[in-house]
Short mmCIF file of C-alpha atoms and ligand atoms in Angstrom, two decimals:
data_model
loop_
_atom_site.label_atom_id
_atom_site.label_comp_id
_atom_site.label_asym_id
_atom_site.label_seq_id
_atom_site.Cartn_x
_atom_site.Cartn_y
_atom_site.Cartn_z
CA HIS A 295 -21.44 83.22 67.34
CA LEU A 296 -19.92 79.88 66.55
CA PRO A 297 -16.61 78.87 68.09
CA VAL A 298 -13.93 78.38 65.43
CA LYS A 299 -14.13 74.09 65.32
CA ARG A 300 -11.88 72.60 62.47
CA ALA A 301 -9.80 74.09 59.24
CA PHE A 302 -9.07 72.15 56.17
CA ARG A 303 -6.22 70.37 55.00
CA PRO A 304 -5.38 70.65 51.36
CA CYS A 305 -3.71 67.73 49.78
CA ALA A 306 0.48 67.68 49.60
CA SER A 307 -0.28 68.02 45.77
CA GLY A 308 -3.21 70.20 45.74
CA ALA A 309 -1.10 72.92 48.10
CA ALA A 310 1.48 73.02 44.83
CA SER A 311 4.04 76.20 45.57
CA ARG A 312 2.35 77.61 48.81
CA GLY A 313 3.26 74.68 51.12
CA LEU A 314 1.50 72.93 53.68
CA GLN A 315 1.76 75.07 56.86
CA ASP A 316 0.44 78.43 54.25
CA GLY A 317 -1.96 76.11 52.97
CA VAL A 318 -3.52 75.09 56.03
CA ARG A 319 -3.07 79.02 57.63
CA LEU A 320 -4.83 79.88 54.22
CA LEU A 321 -7.89 77.19 54.61
CA ARG A 322 -8.70 78.31 58.64
CA TRP A 323 -12.51 78.21 59.36
CA ASN A 324 -12.40 82.16 59.49
CA VAL A 325 -11.79 82.25 55.22
CA VAL A 326 -13.66 78.83 55.07
CA SER A 327 -17.08 80.34 53.61
CA LYS A 328 -14.86 82.80 51.25
CA ARG A 329 -14.40 79.38 49.60
CA CYS A 330 -18.19 78.30 49.95
CA GLY A 331 -18.73 80.74 46.49
CA GLU A 332 -15.73 79.28 44.94
CA ALA A 333 -16.82 75.68 45.87
CA ALA A 334 -19.81 76.07 44.97
CA ALA A 335 -20.05 78.90 41.98
CA SER A 336 -16.91 76.10 40.28
CA PRO A 337 -18.12 73.83 38.20
CA HIS A 338 -14.85 72.27 38.34
CA HIS A 339 -14.42 71.56 41.93
CA ILE A 340 -17.60 69.12 44.09
CA ARG A 341 -17.63 69.32 47.70
CA VAL A 342 -19.08 66.68 49.48
CA LEU A 343 -20.18 66.10 52.58
CA GLN A 344 -20.29 62.99 54.35
CA TRP A 345 -21.83 62.50 58.21
CA ASN A 346 -23.24 59.77 60.01
CA VAL A 347 -25.61 62.22 61.90
CA LEU A 348 -26.83 59.60 64.86
CA SER A 349 -30.37 58.95 64.26
CA GLN A 350 -31.90 60.96 67.06
CA ALA A 351 -34.18 57.69 68.33
CA LEU A 352 -30.84 55.55 68.43
CA GLY A 353 -28.97 58.42 70.12
CA GLU A 354 -31.26 58.89 72.72
CA MET A 355 -32.38 55.64 73.75
CA ASN A 356 -30.16 53.10 72.81
CA ASP A 357 -26.70 54.15 72.46
CA ASN A 358 -25.91 54.54 76.05
CA PHE A 359 -23.39 57.39 75.72
CA ALA A 360 -21.93 58.05 79.14
CA CYS A 361 -20.84 61.38 79.03
CA CYS A 362 -23.33 62.72 76.60
CA PRO A 363 -26.30 64.80 79.06
CA ASP A 364 -29.60 64.09 78.11
CA GLU A 365 -30.05 67.94 76.99
CA ALA A 366 -28.00 67.59 74.23
CA LEU A 367 -29.30 64.51 72.19
CA GLN A 368 -32.37 66.38 72.79
CA TRP A 369 -34.14 67.21 69.02
CA SER A 370 -35.02 69.90 69.43
CA ALA A 371 -32.08 71.35 70.17
CA ARG A 372 -29.72 68.85 67.92
CA ARG A 373 -31.53 69.18 65.01
CA TYR A 374 -30.29 73.29 64.41
CA GLN A 375 -27.18 71.62 65.35
CA ILE A 376 -27.18 69.23 61.96
CA VAL A 377 -28.77 72.06 59.98
CA GLU A 378 -25.80 74.27 60.72
CA GLU A 379 -22.82 71.91 60.97
CA ILE A 380 -23.69 70.90 57.13
CA ILE A 381 -25.20 74.34 55.95
CA GLU A 382 -21.54 75.66 57.55
CA TYR A 383 -19.71 74.14 54.36
CA CYS A 384 -21.68 74.54 51.74
CA PRO A 385 -20.73 71.17 50.28
CA ASP A 386 -22.16 70.98 46.69
CA ILE A 387 -23.46 67.08 47.90
CA ILE A 388 -24.07 65.93 51.11
CA CYS A 389 -24.42 62.08 51.65
CA LEU A 390 -25.99 60.66 55.58
CA GLN A 391 -26.57 58.43 57.58
CA GLU A 392 -29.09 57.05 60.13
CA VAL A 393 -31.55 60.34 58.59
CA ASP A 394 -35.38 59.65 61.34
CA HIS A 395 -36.00 63.30 60.51
CA PHE A 396 -35.91 63.08 56.75
CA LYS A 397 -38.80 65.46 56.45
CA PHE A 398 -37.34 68.11 58.56
CA LEU A 399 -33.88 68.27 56.88
CA SER A 400 -35.52 67.94 53.95
CA GLY A 401 -36.90 71.12 54.38
CA ALA A 402 -34.43 73.05 55.37
CA LEU A 403 -32.00 72.30 53.10
CA ALA A 404 -34.21 73.13 50.95
CA THR A 405 -34.31 76.08 52.08
CA GLN A 406 -30.38 76.27 51.24
CA GLY A 407 -31.18 75.29 47.84
CA TYR A 408 -30.99 71.56 48.07
CA THR A 409 -32.93 69.06 47.75
CA GLY A 410 -32.12 65.03 48.30
CA MET A 411 -33.33 61.50 48.37
CA PHE A 412 -33.78 59.04 51.49
CA PHE A 413 -33.59 54.71 51.25
CA PRO A 414 -34.81 53.31 54.30
CA LYS A 415 -33.70 49.99 55.91
CA PRO A 416 -35.84 47.37 56.11
CA ASP A 417 -36.06 46.45 59.40
CA SER A 418 -34.25 49.98 60.99
CA PRO A 419 -33.83 49.30 64.85
CA CYS A 420 -35.75 52.82 65.74
CA LEU A 421 -39.02 50.86 65.05
CA TYR A 422 -38.58 48.99 67.85
CA ILE A 423 -37.67 52.71 70.01
CA GLN A 424 -41.10 53.78 71.66
CA GLY A 425 -41.60 57.50 70.09
CA ASN A 426 -39.19 56.93 67.49
CA ASN A 427 -40.12 59.07 63.88
CA GLY A 428 -39.87 56.01 61.46
CA PRO A 429 -36.89 53.71 59.99
CA ASP A 430 -33.72 55.49 60.16
CA GLY A 431 -31.49 55.22 56.63
CA CYS A 432 -29.50 56.74 53.99
CA ALA A 433 -30.30 60.51 52.23
CA ILE A 434 -28.12 61.97 49.35
CA PHE A 435 -28.59 65.76 49.03
CA TYR A 436 -27.43 67.48 46.33
CA ARG A 437 -27.20 71.54 44.79
CA THR A 438 -30.34 72.17 42.77
CA ASP A 439 -28.52 75.21 40.84
CA LYS A 440 -24.96 72.87 40.07
CA PHE A 441 -26.24 69.82 39.39
CA ASP A 442 -29.09 67.75 37.45
CA LEU A 443 -30.68 64.24 38.65
CA LEU A 444 -30.35 62.17 35.78
CA ASN A 445 -31.86 59.10 37.90
CA SER A 446 -31.34 57.26 41.82
CA GLU A 447 -30.97 53.85 42.50
CA SER A 448 -31.72 52.54 45.95
CA ARG A 449 -30.27 49.07 47.41
CA VAL A 450 -31.16 46.34 50.15
CA LEU A 451 -27.32 44.62 50.22
CA GLU A 452 -27.58 40.87 50.17
CA VAL A 453 -24.97 38.89 51.73
CA TRP A 454 -24.65 35.23 50.12
CA SER A 455 -27.53 36.51 47.46
CA VAL A 456 -29.60 37.00 51.06
CA GLN A 457 -31.33 40.64 51.88
CA SER A 458 -29.45 42.12 54.55
CA ASN A 459 -30.53 45.12 56.91
CA GLN A 460 -28.54 47.49 55.21
CA VAL A 461 -28.88 49.67 52.39
CA ALA A 462 -27.19 51.98 49.55
CA LEU A 463 -28.47 54.66 47.48
CA LEU A 464 -27.21 56.19 44.41
CA VAL A 465 -27.48 58.99 42.37
CA ASN A 466 -26.42 60.01 39.12
CA LEU A 467 -26.04 63.62 38.00
CA ARG A 468 -25.13 65.86 35.53
CA ILE A 469 -23.11 69.33 36.71
CA LYS A 470 -25.19 71.92 35.03
CA GLU A 471 -22.63 74.01 33.24
CA THR A 472 -20.43 71.85 31.91
CA GLY A 473 -22.65 69.35 30.96
CA ARG A 474 -19.64 66.75 33.21
CA GLU A 475 -21.66 63.87 34.97
CA VAL A 476 -21.07 61.77 38.37
CA CYS A 477 -22.27 59.04 40.25
CA VAL A 478 -22.86 59.53 44.50
CA ALA A 479 -23.77 56.78 46.50
CA THR A 480 -23.43 56.41 50.00
CA THR A 481 -23.76 53.51 52.59
CA HIS A 482 -24.29 52.70 55.91
CA LEU A 483 -22.70 48.82 56.38
CA LYS A 484 -23.20 46.84 59.57
CA ALA A 485 -22.19 47.63 63.06
CA ARG A 486 -20.26 45.88 65.69
CA ASN A 487 -17.30 43.76 65.68
CA GLY A 488 -16.59 40.41 65.62
CA ALA A 489 -15.39 37.92 62.56
CA LEU A 490 -18.56 37.03 61.89
CA LEU A 491 -19.46 41.07 61.54
CA SER A 492 -16.36 41.59 59.68
CA THR A 493 -16.95 39.09 57.29
CA LEU A 494 -20.62 40.29 56.83
CA ARG A 495 -19.64 43.94 55.81
CA GLU A 496 -16.63 42.38 53.00
CA GLU A 497 -19.58 40.44 51.66
CA GLN A 498 -22.00 43.48 51.67
CA GLY A 499 -18.65 46.06 50.09
CA LYS A 500 -19.28 43.28 47.29
CA ASP A 501 -22.46 43.71 46.98
CA LEU A 502 -22.86 47.78 47.05
CA LEU A 503 -19.13 47.52 44.35
CA ARG A 504 -21.45 45.11 42.22
CA PHE A 505 -24.55 47.79 42.64
CA VAL A 506 -22.11 50.52 41.80
CA GLU A 507 -20.33 49.65 39.08
CA GLU A 508 -24.04 47.91 37.68
CA ARG A 509 -25.49 51.54 37.98
CA ARG A 510 -23.10 54.51 37.23
CA GLN A 511 -21.85 53.04 34.15
CA ASP A 512 -18.98 54.69 33.48
CA ARG A 513 -19.66 58.28 35.38
CA PRO A 514 -16.82 58.62 37.62
CA LEU A 515 -17.78 57.54 41.24
CA VAL A 516 -17.49 59.62 44.71
CA LEU A 517 -18.52 56.09 47.56
CA CYS A 518 -19.57 58.01 50.96
CA GLY A 519 -20.40 56.27 53.99
CA ASP A 520 -20.43 54.89 57.28
CA PHE A 521 -18.69 51.79 57.07
CA ASN A 522 -18.20 50.49 60.09
CA ALA A 523 -15.20 49.07 59.41
CA GLU A 524 -11.48 50.24 60.26
CA PRO A 525 -9.34 50.63 57.73
CA ILE A 526 -7.66 46.81 58.90
CA GLU A 527 -11.04 44.71 57.14
CA PRO A 528 -11.63 43.19 54.42
CA VAL A 529 -14.16 45.47 53.47
CA TYR A 530 -11.43 48.57 53.33
CA LYS A 531 -9.55 46.55 51.17
CA SER A 532 -12.18 45.30 49.04
CA ILE A 533 -12.71 49.22 47.80
CA MET A 534 -9.20 50.15 48.00
CA THR A 535 -8.02 47.59 45.20
CA HIS A 536 -11.38 47.00 43.57
CA SER A 537 -10.46 47.48 39.31
CA SER A 538 -12.72 50.70 39.14
CA GLY A 539 -9.22 52.14 41.12
CA LEU A 540 -10.85 53.94 43.94
CA GLY A 541 -9.00 56.26 46.28
CA SER A 542 -10.25 57.16 49.85
CA ALA A 543 -9.74 61.00 50.03
CA TYR A 544 -9.25 61.48 53.05
CA ALA A 545 -5.89 59.06 53.43
CA ASN A 546 -5.02 60.67 50.05
CA ALA A 547 -4.92 63.72 52.08
CA HIS A 548 -2.86 62.23 54.82
CA GLY A 549 0.30 60.64 52.92
CA GLY A 550 -1.97 57.02 52.08
CA GLN A 551 -2.58 56.78 56.42
CA GLU A 552 -6.64 57.49 57.11
CA PRO A 553 -7.26 59.92 60.08
CA PRO A 554 -6.68 58.26 63.63
CA TYR A 555 -10.93 58.44 64.16
CA THR A 556 -14.28 59.37 62.64
CA THR A 557 -16.02 58.49 65.26
CA TRP A 558 -14.93 58.90 69.09
CA LYS A 559 -17.74 57.89 72.20
CA VAL A 560 -17.77 56.84 75.68
CA ARG A 561 -20.70 54.09 76.18
CA GLU A 562 -21.33 52.54 79.23
CA SER A 563 -20.53 49.21 78.37
CA GLU A 564 -17.56 49.78 76.00
CA GLY A 565 -16.06 52.46 77.82
CA GLU A 566 -14.60 55.14 75.47
CA VAL A 567 -14.63 53.90 71.37
CA CYS A 568 -12.36 56.18 68.91
CA HIS A 569 -11.50 54.66 65.97
CA THR A 570 -11.75 55.65 61.91
CA ILE A 571 -14.85 53.28 60.01
CA ASP A 572 -16.30 56.78 57.56
CA TYR A 573 -14.90 57.25 54.40
CA VAL A 574 -14.89 59.33 51.70
CA PHE A 575 -14.02 56.95 48.06
CA PHE A 576 -13.94 58.51 44.91
CA SER A 577 -12.27 57.85 41.15
CA GLN A 578 -9.71 58.72 41.23
CA ARG A 579 -8.37 58.36 37.60
CA GLU A 580 -11.53 61.58 37.15
CA PHE A 581 -10.71 62.94 40.56
CA ALA A 582 -7.92 64.93 43.01
CA VAL A 583 -8.63 65.85 46.32
CA ASP A 584 -7.75 69.75 46.79
CA ALA A 585 -8.30 69.52 50.69
CA VAL A 586 -9.98 67.82 53.63
CA LEU A 587 -11.48 69.08 56.99
CA ASP A 588 -9.94 67.97 59.62
CA PHE A 589 -11.07 66.36 62.36
CA PRO A 590 -11.06 68.56 66.32
CA THR A 591 -8.20 67.23 68.55
CA GLY A 592 -9.07 65.42 71.65
CA GLU A 593 -8.51 68.61 73.71
CA GLU A 594 -10.81 70.12 71.34
CA ILE A 595 -13.86 67.88 71.69
CA GLY A 596 -12.80 67.81 75.45
CA LEU A 597 -13.50 65.00 77.75
CA GLY A 598 -16.83 63.48 77.33
CA ARG A 599 -16.24 62.72 73.51
CA ILE A 600 -19.03 63.27 71.10
CA PRO A 601 -21.83 63.71 71.11
CA SER A 602 -22.13 66.88 73.18
CA PHE A 603 -23.51 70.04 73.16
CA ILE A 604 -20.62 71.11 70.12
CA TYR A 605 -20.81 68.45 68.45
CA PRO A 606 -24.33 67.07 67.86
CA SER A 607 -23.28 63.15 66.55
CA ASP A 608 -21.23 60.53 68.20
CA HIS A 609 -19.52 60.75 64.34
CA PHE A 610 -17.37 63.16 62.61
CA SER A 611 -18.67 64.97 59.16
CA LEU A 612 -15.98 64.54 56.56
CA VAL A 613 -15.34 66.85 53.98
CA CYS A 614 -13.45 67.08 50.89
CA ASP A 615 -12.89 68.79 48.06
CA LEU A 616 -12.72 67.06 44.40
CA SER A 617 -11.86 68.39 41.18
CA PHE A 618 -11.83 66.83 37.84
CA ARG A 619 -7.53 65.96 36.88
CA GLU A 620 -8.85 67.23 33.67
CA GLN A 621 -9.42 71.10 34.50
CA ARG A 622 -6.83 70.86 37.37
CA GLY A 623 -4.09 70.47 34.77
CA MET A 624 -5.95 72.87 32.97
CA SER A 625 -5.80 75.36 35.75
CA LEU A 626 -2.56 74.94 37.25
P1 LIG B 792 -26.61 47.14 63.29
O1 LIG B 792 -26.11 46.44 63.97
O2 LIG B 792 -25.92 47.37 62.13
O3 LIG B 792 -26.56 48.68 63.95
C1 LIG B 792 -28.17 49.88 64.60
C2 LIG B 792 -27.16 50.88 65.03
O4 LIG B 792 -26.76 50.26 66.32
C3 LIG B 792 -26.43 51.74 64.19
O5 LIG B 792 -26.39 52.55 63.81
C4 LIG B 792 -25.06 51.69 64.97
O6 LIG B 792 -24.63 52.84 65.22
C5 LIG B 792 -25.66 51.24 66.30
N1 LIG B 792 -24.69 50.73 67.86
C6 LIG B 792 -22.76 49.76 67.41
N2 LIG B 792 -22.77 49.68 67.85
C7 LIG B 792 -24.07 50.29 69.56
C8 LIG B 792 -23.16 49.47 70.97
N3 LIG B 792 -22.30 49.01 71.42
N4 LIG B 792 -25.04 50.24 71.48
C9 LIG B 792 -25.76 50.65 70.80
N5 LIG B 792 -25.63 51.11 69.34
C10 LIG B 792 -25.12 50.77 69.08
O7 LIG B 792 -27.87 46.59 63.35
P2 LIG B 792 -29.08 46.24 62.46
O8 LIG B 792 -29.46 47.78 61.29
O9 LIG B 792 -28.73 45.27 61.54
O10 LIG B 792 -30.28 46.32 63.25
C11 LIG B 792 -30.78 45.26 64.22
C12 LIG B 792 -31.79 44.67 64.20
O11 LIG B 792 -32.29 43.95 65.36
C13 LIG B 792 -32.71 44.64 63.20
O12 LIG B 792 -32.81 44.14 62.06
C14 LIG B 792 -33.97 44.96 64.65
O13 LIG B 792 -34.49 44.04 63.99
C15 LIG B 792 -33.42 44.18 65.03
N6 LIG B 792 -33.43 44.66 66.64
C16 LIG B 792 -34.99 44.59 67.39
C17 LIG B 792 -34.80 45.37 68.07
C18 LIG B 792 -36.08 44.53 69.62
O14 LIG B 792 -36.51 45.16 70.60
N7 LIG B 792 -36.98 43.71 68.83
C19 LIG B 792 -34.15 46.61 69.12
C20 LIG B 792 -33.16 46.29 67.96
C21 LIG B 792 -32.81 46.13 66.95
P3 LIG B 792 -23.27 53.34 64.29
O15 LIG B 792 -22.79 53.02 62.98
O16 LIG B 792 -23.03 54.87 64.38
O17 LIG B 792 -22.01 52.61 64.68
CA1 LIG B 793 -24.78 54.92 65.28
#
């Protein structure tokens, strides 16, 4: 039996006359399964899951999590927890980073009605780890009963016209029932602190936006990822102020404020690291945010933080329900 972990938080606008508190109660986990059917069935809504799953090679050999028991990092246990976390929320679209077991995920998710693609980092740090399972990279999965694939594109992000070690993956999808099209893109920007690295992420963000703008061809956009940048960083600002009119789903659902954390870990070198660096950006003209999945509290997470036996990655998954504005206006 799964512990009750997290609740969906509807947007103030999405909660409408029910009020936020009622809405939160209504969307508690024990009824999320009902919404699973609803979200999957409705061609006017899209449920997106964004998650840095923590590469198996990096997590076991590189990250030096101070409080995570070795057993919790073993692939034999983690792999089922990762799949469970994903399918628990019945997303229509899944954007993942640090995937170094695409074959396993792809096989497991195929049994649940998903297909997907993977694009590795050109010089993944995983490759330098003994016993690695290949490079890590970004992956996108989508439900085959809901979408047709129009095309997929990948890019090694450039910084001042030179290729970096970070990538982006993009799919253009068509909703079978309505014929509406949507572009979904994901990325994992350069990690670590410092002014130079912040500038690097800013440049990667510019290249990412150029790439996405060119390939989406006016389709509504969902842009997810581990941007390795807190909201004060230039890359966040350039995405949020870009002419394409992107908003951040979680900020939208929290009165304009990003949540306090999307990752919370204890590393031997750095101590406790608790901050927001993962986002789901979306086209505000075309989509409204109906609900986002809340993060567990510090107490629920426990003092060892994550990863742990309950949470298999050092990042939390972000899940949000987007609805097409046109349809939403009609149905209210
Ligand atoms: P990044 O700096 O983007 O980070 C790589 C990974 O390290 C990310 O998945 C990141 O996770 C994680 N990470 C972030 N902070 C820490 C930390 N404090 N401790 C441990 N892990 C952390 O790396 P690049 O992709 O740019 O690759 C690094 C380069 O280093 C590669 O080009 C490779 O050639 C080189 N390399 C060489 C090695 C060698 O033995 N010669 C070994 C490893 C790398 P998150 O995004 O979740 O923060
Ligand atoms: Ca990591």
